[in-house]
Amino acid sequence: MRRSTAEAVTAALGPGLRTRAFLFNTLLVDKATDDRLRSYPHWLAARNLANEASDESVQALIEAVRGRYEVARRWYRLKARLLGIEAAGRLRSQRGRHRG
């Protein structure tokens, strides 16, 4: 079901893909230029400032979440096992191979 949905969405987004990619890349360059002109130390600094959060607190949150990835993995393994779905394990191992 998810695969067919993903394929349908991909097919629907096909027309105009080059235009959307160009626009997205233009937005990325615009943000990078703004960040450089404002002397932000990294790409997330502007968002942290707008959220009134220190870079250190955001970095601590990121590290805490990354450190607990295994909780979500265990949940989805349990859910797949309870639902009798074997494909979740194959998908997980395929994703792991693409990360390099």
PDB file of C-alpha atoms in Angstrom, residues 1-55:
ATOM      1  CA  MET A   1       0.000   0.000   0.000  1.00  0.00           C
ATOM      2  CA  ARG A   2       2.697   2.482   0.978  1.00  0.00           C
ATOM      3  CA  ARG A   3       4.835   1.540  -1.988  1.00  0.00           C
ATOM      4  CA  SER A   4       1.992   2.090  -4.463  1.00  0.00           C
ATOM      5  CA  THR A   5       1.171   5.394  -2.768  1.00  0.00           C
ATOM      6  CA  ALA A   6       4.814   6.502  -2.961  1.00  0.00           C
ATOM      7  CA  GLU A   7       4.950   5.531  -6.636  1.00  0.00           C
ATOM      8  CA  ALA A   8       1.743   7.464  -7.346  1.00  0.00           C
ATOM      9  CA  VAL A   9       3.049  10.564  -5.561  1.00  0.00           C
ATOM     10  CA  THR A  10       6.355  10.312  -7.434  1.00  0.00           C
ATOM     11  CA  ALA A  11       4.527  10.030 -10.759  1.00  0.00           C
ATOM     12  CA  ALA A  12       2.287  12.979  -9.907  1.00  0.00           C
ATOM     13  CA  LEU A  13       5.273  15.145  -8.987  1.00  0.00           C
ATOM     14  CA  GLY A  14       7.193  14.244 -12.152  1.00  0.00           C
ATOM     15  CA  PRO A  15       5.839  17.053 -14.343  1.00  0.00           C
ATOM     16  CA  GLY A  16       7.540  20.293 -13.400  1.00  0.00           C
ATOM     17  CA  LEU A  17      10.253  18.576 -11.370  1.00  0.00           C
ATOM     18  CA  ARG A  18      13.057  20.603 -12.949  1.00  0.00           C
ATOM     19  CA  THR A  19      11.215  23.861 -12.191  1.00  0.00           C
ATOM     20  CA  ARG A  20      10.617  22.891  -8.556  1.00  0.00           C
ATOM     21  CA  ALA A  21      14.240  21.795  -8.191  1.00  0.00           C
ATOM     22  CA  PHE A  22      15.418  25.131  -9.597  1.00  0.00           C
ATOM     23  CA  LEU A  23      13.169  27.053  -7.203  1.00  0.00           C
ATOM     24  CA  PHE A  24      14.292  24.977  -4.228  1.00  0.00           C
ATOM     25  CA  ASN A  25      17.956  25.479  -5.098  1.00  0.00           C
ATOM     26  CA  THR A  26      17.346  29.222  -5.508  1.00  0.00           C
ATOM     27  CA  LEU A  27      15.818  29.370  -2.026  1.00  0.00           C
ATOM     28  CA  LEU A  28      18.800  27.483  -0.590  1.00  0.00           C
ATOM     29  CA  VAL A  29      21.282  29.881  -2.174  1.00  0.00           C
ATOM     30  CA  ASP A  30      19.240  32.867  -0.953  1.00  0.00           C
ATOM     31  CA  LYS A  31      19.278  31.567   2.622  1.00  0.00           C
ATOM     32  CA  ALA A  32      23.004  30.792   2.439  1.00  0.00           C
ATOM     33  CA  THR A  33      23.647  34.343   1.186  1.00  0.00           C
ATOM     34  CA  ASP A  34      21.563  35.871   4.004  1.00  0.00           C
ATOM     35  CA  ASP A  35      23.340  33.716   6.587  1.00  0.00           C
ATOM     36  CA  ARG A  36      26.755  34.720   5.231  1.00  0.00           C
ATOM     37  CA  LEU A  37      25.896  38.441   5.104  1.00  0.00           C
ATOM     38  CA  ARG A  38      24.577  38.315   8.684  1.00  0.00           C
ATOM     39  CA  SER A  39      27.658  36.368   9.819  1.00  0.00           C
ATOM     40  CA  TYR A  40      25.683  33.473  11.274  1.00  0.00           C
ATOM     41  CA  PRO A  41      28.051  30.710  12.353  1.00  0.00           C
ATOM     42  CA  HIS A  42      25.952  27.904  10.812  1.00  0.00           C
ATOM     43  CA  TRP A  43      22.768  27.268   8.813  1.00  0.00           C
ATOM     44  CA  LEU A  44      20.518  26.770  11.861  1.00  0.00           C
ATOM     45  CA  ALA A  45      21.605  29.896  13.788  1.00  0.00           C
ATOM     46  CA  ALA A  46      18.954  32.178  12.232  1.00  0.00           C
ATOM     47  CA  ARG A  47      16.153  29.758  13.166  1.00  0.00           C
ATOM     48  CA  ASN A  48      17.500  29.390  16.703  1.00  0.00           C
ATOM     49  CA  LEU A  49      17.612  33.157  17.087  1.00  0.00           C
ATOM     50  CA  ALA A  50      14.025  33.497  15.808  1.00  0.00           C
ATOM     51  CA  ASN A  51      12.945  30.804  18.286  1.00  0.00           C
ATOM     52  CA  GLU A  52      14.843  32.528  21.116  1.00  0.00           C
ATOM     53  CA  ALA A  53      16.801  29.318  21.697  1.00  0.00           C
ATOM     54  CA  SER A  54      20.544  29.178  22.182  1.00  0.00           C
ATOM     55  CA  ASP A  55      22.642  27.194  19.739  1.00  0.00           C
TER      56      ASP A  55
END
